[in-house]
Short mmCIF file of C-alpha atoms in Angstrom, two decimals:
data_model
loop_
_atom_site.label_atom_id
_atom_site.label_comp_id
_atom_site.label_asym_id
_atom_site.label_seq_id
_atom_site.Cartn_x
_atom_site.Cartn_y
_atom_site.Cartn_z
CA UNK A 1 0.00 0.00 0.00
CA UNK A 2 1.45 3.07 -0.83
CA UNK A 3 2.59 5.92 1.21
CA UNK A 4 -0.45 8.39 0.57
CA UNK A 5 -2.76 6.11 0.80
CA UNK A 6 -1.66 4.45 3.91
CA UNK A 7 -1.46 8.23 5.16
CA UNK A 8 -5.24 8.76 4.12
CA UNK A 9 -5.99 5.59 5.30
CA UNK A 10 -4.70 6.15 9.10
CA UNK A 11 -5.92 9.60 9.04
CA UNK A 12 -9.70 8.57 8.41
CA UNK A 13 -9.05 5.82 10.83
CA UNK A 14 -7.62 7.90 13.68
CA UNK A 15 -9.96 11.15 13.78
CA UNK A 16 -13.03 8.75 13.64
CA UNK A 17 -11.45 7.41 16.51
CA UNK A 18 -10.80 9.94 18.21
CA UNK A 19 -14.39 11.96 17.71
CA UNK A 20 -16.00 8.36 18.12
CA UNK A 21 -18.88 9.01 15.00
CA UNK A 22 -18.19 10.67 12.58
CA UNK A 23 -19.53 11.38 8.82
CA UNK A 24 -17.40 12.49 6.06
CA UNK A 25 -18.00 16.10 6.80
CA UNK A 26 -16.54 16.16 10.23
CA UNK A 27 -13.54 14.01 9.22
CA UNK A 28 -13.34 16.65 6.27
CA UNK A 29 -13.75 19.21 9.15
CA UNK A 30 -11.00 18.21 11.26
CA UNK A 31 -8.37 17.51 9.12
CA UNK A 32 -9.03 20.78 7.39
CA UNK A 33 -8.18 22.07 10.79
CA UNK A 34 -4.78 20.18 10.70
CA UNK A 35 -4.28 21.58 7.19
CA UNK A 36 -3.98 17.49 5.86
CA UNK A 37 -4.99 19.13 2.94
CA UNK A 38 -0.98 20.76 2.70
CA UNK A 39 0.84 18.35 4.86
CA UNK A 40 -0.68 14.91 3.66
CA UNK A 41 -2.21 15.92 0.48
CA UNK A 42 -5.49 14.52 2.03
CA UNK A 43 -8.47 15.80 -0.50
CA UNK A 44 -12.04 16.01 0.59
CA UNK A 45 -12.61 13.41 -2.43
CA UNK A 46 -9.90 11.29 -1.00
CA UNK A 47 -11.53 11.17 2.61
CA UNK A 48 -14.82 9.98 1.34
CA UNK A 49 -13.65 7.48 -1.01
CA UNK A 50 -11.44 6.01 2.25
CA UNK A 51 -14.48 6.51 4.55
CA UNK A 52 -16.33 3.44 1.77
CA UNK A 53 -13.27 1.46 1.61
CA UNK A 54 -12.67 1.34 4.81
CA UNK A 55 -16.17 0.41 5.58
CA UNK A 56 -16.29 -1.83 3.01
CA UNK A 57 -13.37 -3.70 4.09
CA UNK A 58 -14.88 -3.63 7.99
CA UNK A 59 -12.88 -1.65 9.67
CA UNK A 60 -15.63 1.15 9.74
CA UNK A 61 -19.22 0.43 10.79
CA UNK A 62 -22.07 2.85 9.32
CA UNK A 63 -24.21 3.91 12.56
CA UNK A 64 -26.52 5.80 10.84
CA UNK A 65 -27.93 8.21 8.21
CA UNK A 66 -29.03 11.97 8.36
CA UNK A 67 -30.87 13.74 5.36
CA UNK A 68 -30.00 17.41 5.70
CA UNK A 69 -32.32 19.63 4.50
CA UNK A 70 -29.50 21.53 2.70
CA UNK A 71 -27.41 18.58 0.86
CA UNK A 72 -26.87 14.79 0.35
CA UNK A 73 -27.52 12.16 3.50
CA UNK A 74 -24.14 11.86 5.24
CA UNK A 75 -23.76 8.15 6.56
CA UNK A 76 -22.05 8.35 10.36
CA UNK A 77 -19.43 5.78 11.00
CA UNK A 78 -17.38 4.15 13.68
CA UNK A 79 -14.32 2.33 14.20
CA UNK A 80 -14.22 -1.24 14.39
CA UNK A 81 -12.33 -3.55 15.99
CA UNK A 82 -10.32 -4.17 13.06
CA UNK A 83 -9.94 -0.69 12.59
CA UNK A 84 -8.55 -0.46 15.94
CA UNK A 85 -6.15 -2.67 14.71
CA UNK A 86 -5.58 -1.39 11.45
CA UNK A 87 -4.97 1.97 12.77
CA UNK A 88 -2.36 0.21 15.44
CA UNK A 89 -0.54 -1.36 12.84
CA UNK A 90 -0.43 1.64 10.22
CA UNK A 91 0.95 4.32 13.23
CA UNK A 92 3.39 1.30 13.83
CA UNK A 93 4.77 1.63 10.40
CA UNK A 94 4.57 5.29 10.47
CA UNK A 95 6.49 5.99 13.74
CA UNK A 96 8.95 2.69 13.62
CA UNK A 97 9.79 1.88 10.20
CA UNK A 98 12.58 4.14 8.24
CA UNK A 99 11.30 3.44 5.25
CA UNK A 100 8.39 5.04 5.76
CA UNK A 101 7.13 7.84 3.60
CA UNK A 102 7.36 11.52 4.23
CA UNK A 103 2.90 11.23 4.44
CA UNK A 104 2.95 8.19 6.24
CA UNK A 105 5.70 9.82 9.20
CA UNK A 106 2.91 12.69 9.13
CA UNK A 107 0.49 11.25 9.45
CA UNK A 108 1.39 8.99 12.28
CA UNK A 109 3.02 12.35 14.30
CA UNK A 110 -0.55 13.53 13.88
CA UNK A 111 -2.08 10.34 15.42
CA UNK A 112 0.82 10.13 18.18
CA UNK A 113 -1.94 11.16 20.76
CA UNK A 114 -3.09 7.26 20.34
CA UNK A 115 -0.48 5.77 21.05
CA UNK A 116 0.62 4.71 24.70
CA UNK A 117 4.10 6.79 25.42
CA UNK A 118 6.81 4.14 26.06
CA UNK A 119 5.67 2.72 23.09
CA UNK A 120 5.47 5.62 21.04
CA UNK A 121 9.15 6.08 22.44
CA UNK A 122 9.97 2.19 21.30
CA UNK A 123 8.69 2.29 17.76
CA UNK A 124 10.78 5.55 17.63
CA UNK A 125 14.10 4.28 18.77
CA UNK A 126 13.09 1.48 16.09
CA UNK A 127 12.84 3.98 13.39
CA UNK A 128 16.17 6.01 14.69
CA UNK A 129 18.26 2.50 14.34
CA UNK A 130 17.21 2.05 10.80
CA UNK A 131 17.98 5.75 9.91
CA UNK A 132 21.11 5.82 11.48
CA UNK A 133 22.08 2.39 9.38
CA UNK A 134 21.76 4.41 6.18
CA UNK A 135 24.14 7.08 7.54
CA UNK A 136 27.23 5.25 6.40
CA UNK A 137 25.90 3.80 2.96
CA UNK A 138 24.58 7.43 2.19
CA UNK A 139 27.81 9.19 3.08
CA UNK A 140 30.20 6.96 1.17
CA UNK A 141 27.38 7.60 -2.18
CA UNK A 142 28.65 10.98 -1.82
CA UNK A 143 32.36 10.20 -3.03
CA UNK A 144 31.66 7.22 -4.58
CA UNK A 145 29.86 8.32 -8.07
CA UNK A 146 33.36 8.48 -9.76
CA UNK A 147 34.58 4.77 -8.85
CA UNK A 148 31.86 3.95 -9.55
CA UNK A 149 31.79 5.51 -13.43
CA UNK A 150 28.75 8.07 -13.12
CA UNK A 151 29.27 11.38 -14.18
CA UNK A 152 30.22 13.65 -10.94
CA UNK A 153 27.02 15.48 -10.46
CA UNK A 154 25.27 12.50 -9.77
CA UNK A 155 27.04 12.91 -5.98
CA UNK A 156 24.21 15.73 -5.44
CA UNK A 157 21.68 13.22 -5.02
CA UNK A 158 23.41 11.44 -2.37
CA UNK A 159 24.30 14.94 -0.49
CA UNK A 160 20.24 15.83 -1.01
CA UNK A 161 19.55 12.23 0.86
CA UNK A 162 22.10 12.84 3.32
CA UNK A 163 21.08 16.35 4.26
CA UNK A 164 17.67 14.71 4.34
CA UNK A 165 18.41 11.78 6.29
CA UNK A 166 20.45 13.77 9.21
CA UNK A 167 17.68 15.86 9.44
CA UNK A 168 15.17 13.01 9.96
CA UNK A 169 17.98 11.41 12.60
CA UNK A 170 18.05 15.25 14.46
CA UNK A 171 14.16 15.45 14.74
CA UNK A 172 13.63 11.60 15.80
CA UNK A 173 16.16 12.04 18.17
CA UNK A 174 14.68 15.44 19.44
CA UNK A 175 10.95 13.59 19.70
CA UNK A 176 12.43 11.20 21.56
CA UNK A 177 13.75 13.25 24.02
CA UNK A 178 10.91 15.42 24.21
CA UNK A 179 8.52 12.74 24.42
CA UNK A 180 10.87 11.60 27.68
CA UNK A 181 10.61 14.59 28.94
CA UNK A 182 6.41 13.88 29.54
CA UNK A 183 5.81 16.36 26.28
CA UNK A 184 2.56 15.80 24.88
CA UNK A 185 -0.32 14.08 26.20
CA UNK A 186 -0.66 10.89 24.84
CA UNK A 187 -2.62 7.95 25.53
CA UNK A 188 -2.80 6.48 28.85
#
């Protein structure tokens, strides 16, 4: 599953946890709020469209209809017990896997509210450990476009992914800290 999607996915999941029912409006609503729309590139079609996959695949249960006078009936959902576990597994990924996307990370830092604290600081330590393994491999890319018979500019990309990656090492490290520290209030 890709990284947007997966993003979308645990967004959806996660605010109609956290408001308990919720139509597509107020998940709309809410991550408006967050501005999704910039961060994750979450799109009101988007959120409806994973609001019926997600039901359909039973990790959302419809509740209930309302007719508005002014516009279409808005079907109320709620999270299911596979959603609960969905949503688990998806901020898992998000918060302890390096490979993670950029939208994924987001959203999961979004959702971190849901997530117990020492664990929130375990799947981070996870995800430090795998950045800090591509340190090495990403610094030696840097000088190693020549040997390696690729024309010299090539190098930038590695300095882009290194520049990239320490910053991602600085800021996980700096969350984990903070996060020690009793910053935030997170579940339980």
């Amino acid at each position: 599953m890709g990284g947007l999607l997966s993003a979308t996915r645990m967004l959806v999941l996660g605010v109609v946890k956290l408001v308990g029912e919720a139509h597509g409006y107020v998940v709309r609503r809410e991550l408006k709020s967050w501005s999704a729309d910039n961060w994750a590139n979450v799109q009101p079609g988007s959120i409806y469209h994973a609001l019926k996959s997600l039901a359909r695949d039973g990790l959302l249960e419809p509740v209930g209809t309302a007719e508005p006078e002014d516009g279409p009936a808005r079907t109320t959902y709620r999270i299911t017990p596979a959603g609960e576990h969905e949503l688990r597994d998806l901020l898992a990924r998000a918060l302890a896997d390096a490979t993670a996307g950029v939208d994924e990370v987001s959203a999961g830092v979004a959702m971190l509210n849901l997530v117990p604290r020492k664990q929130a600081v375990a799947m981070l330590r996870n995800r430090l450990a795998g950045l800090e393994g591509q340190l090495a491999p990403t610094r030696h890319g840097v000088g190693a476009m020549r040997e390696m018979g690729k024309p010299a500019h090539v190098s930038e990309l590695f300095r882009l992914w290194l520049v990239q990656l320490e910053g991602q090492v600085r800021w996980t490290q700096e969350l984990i800290e903070r996060l020690e520290a009793g910053e935030y209030n997170l579940e339980g």
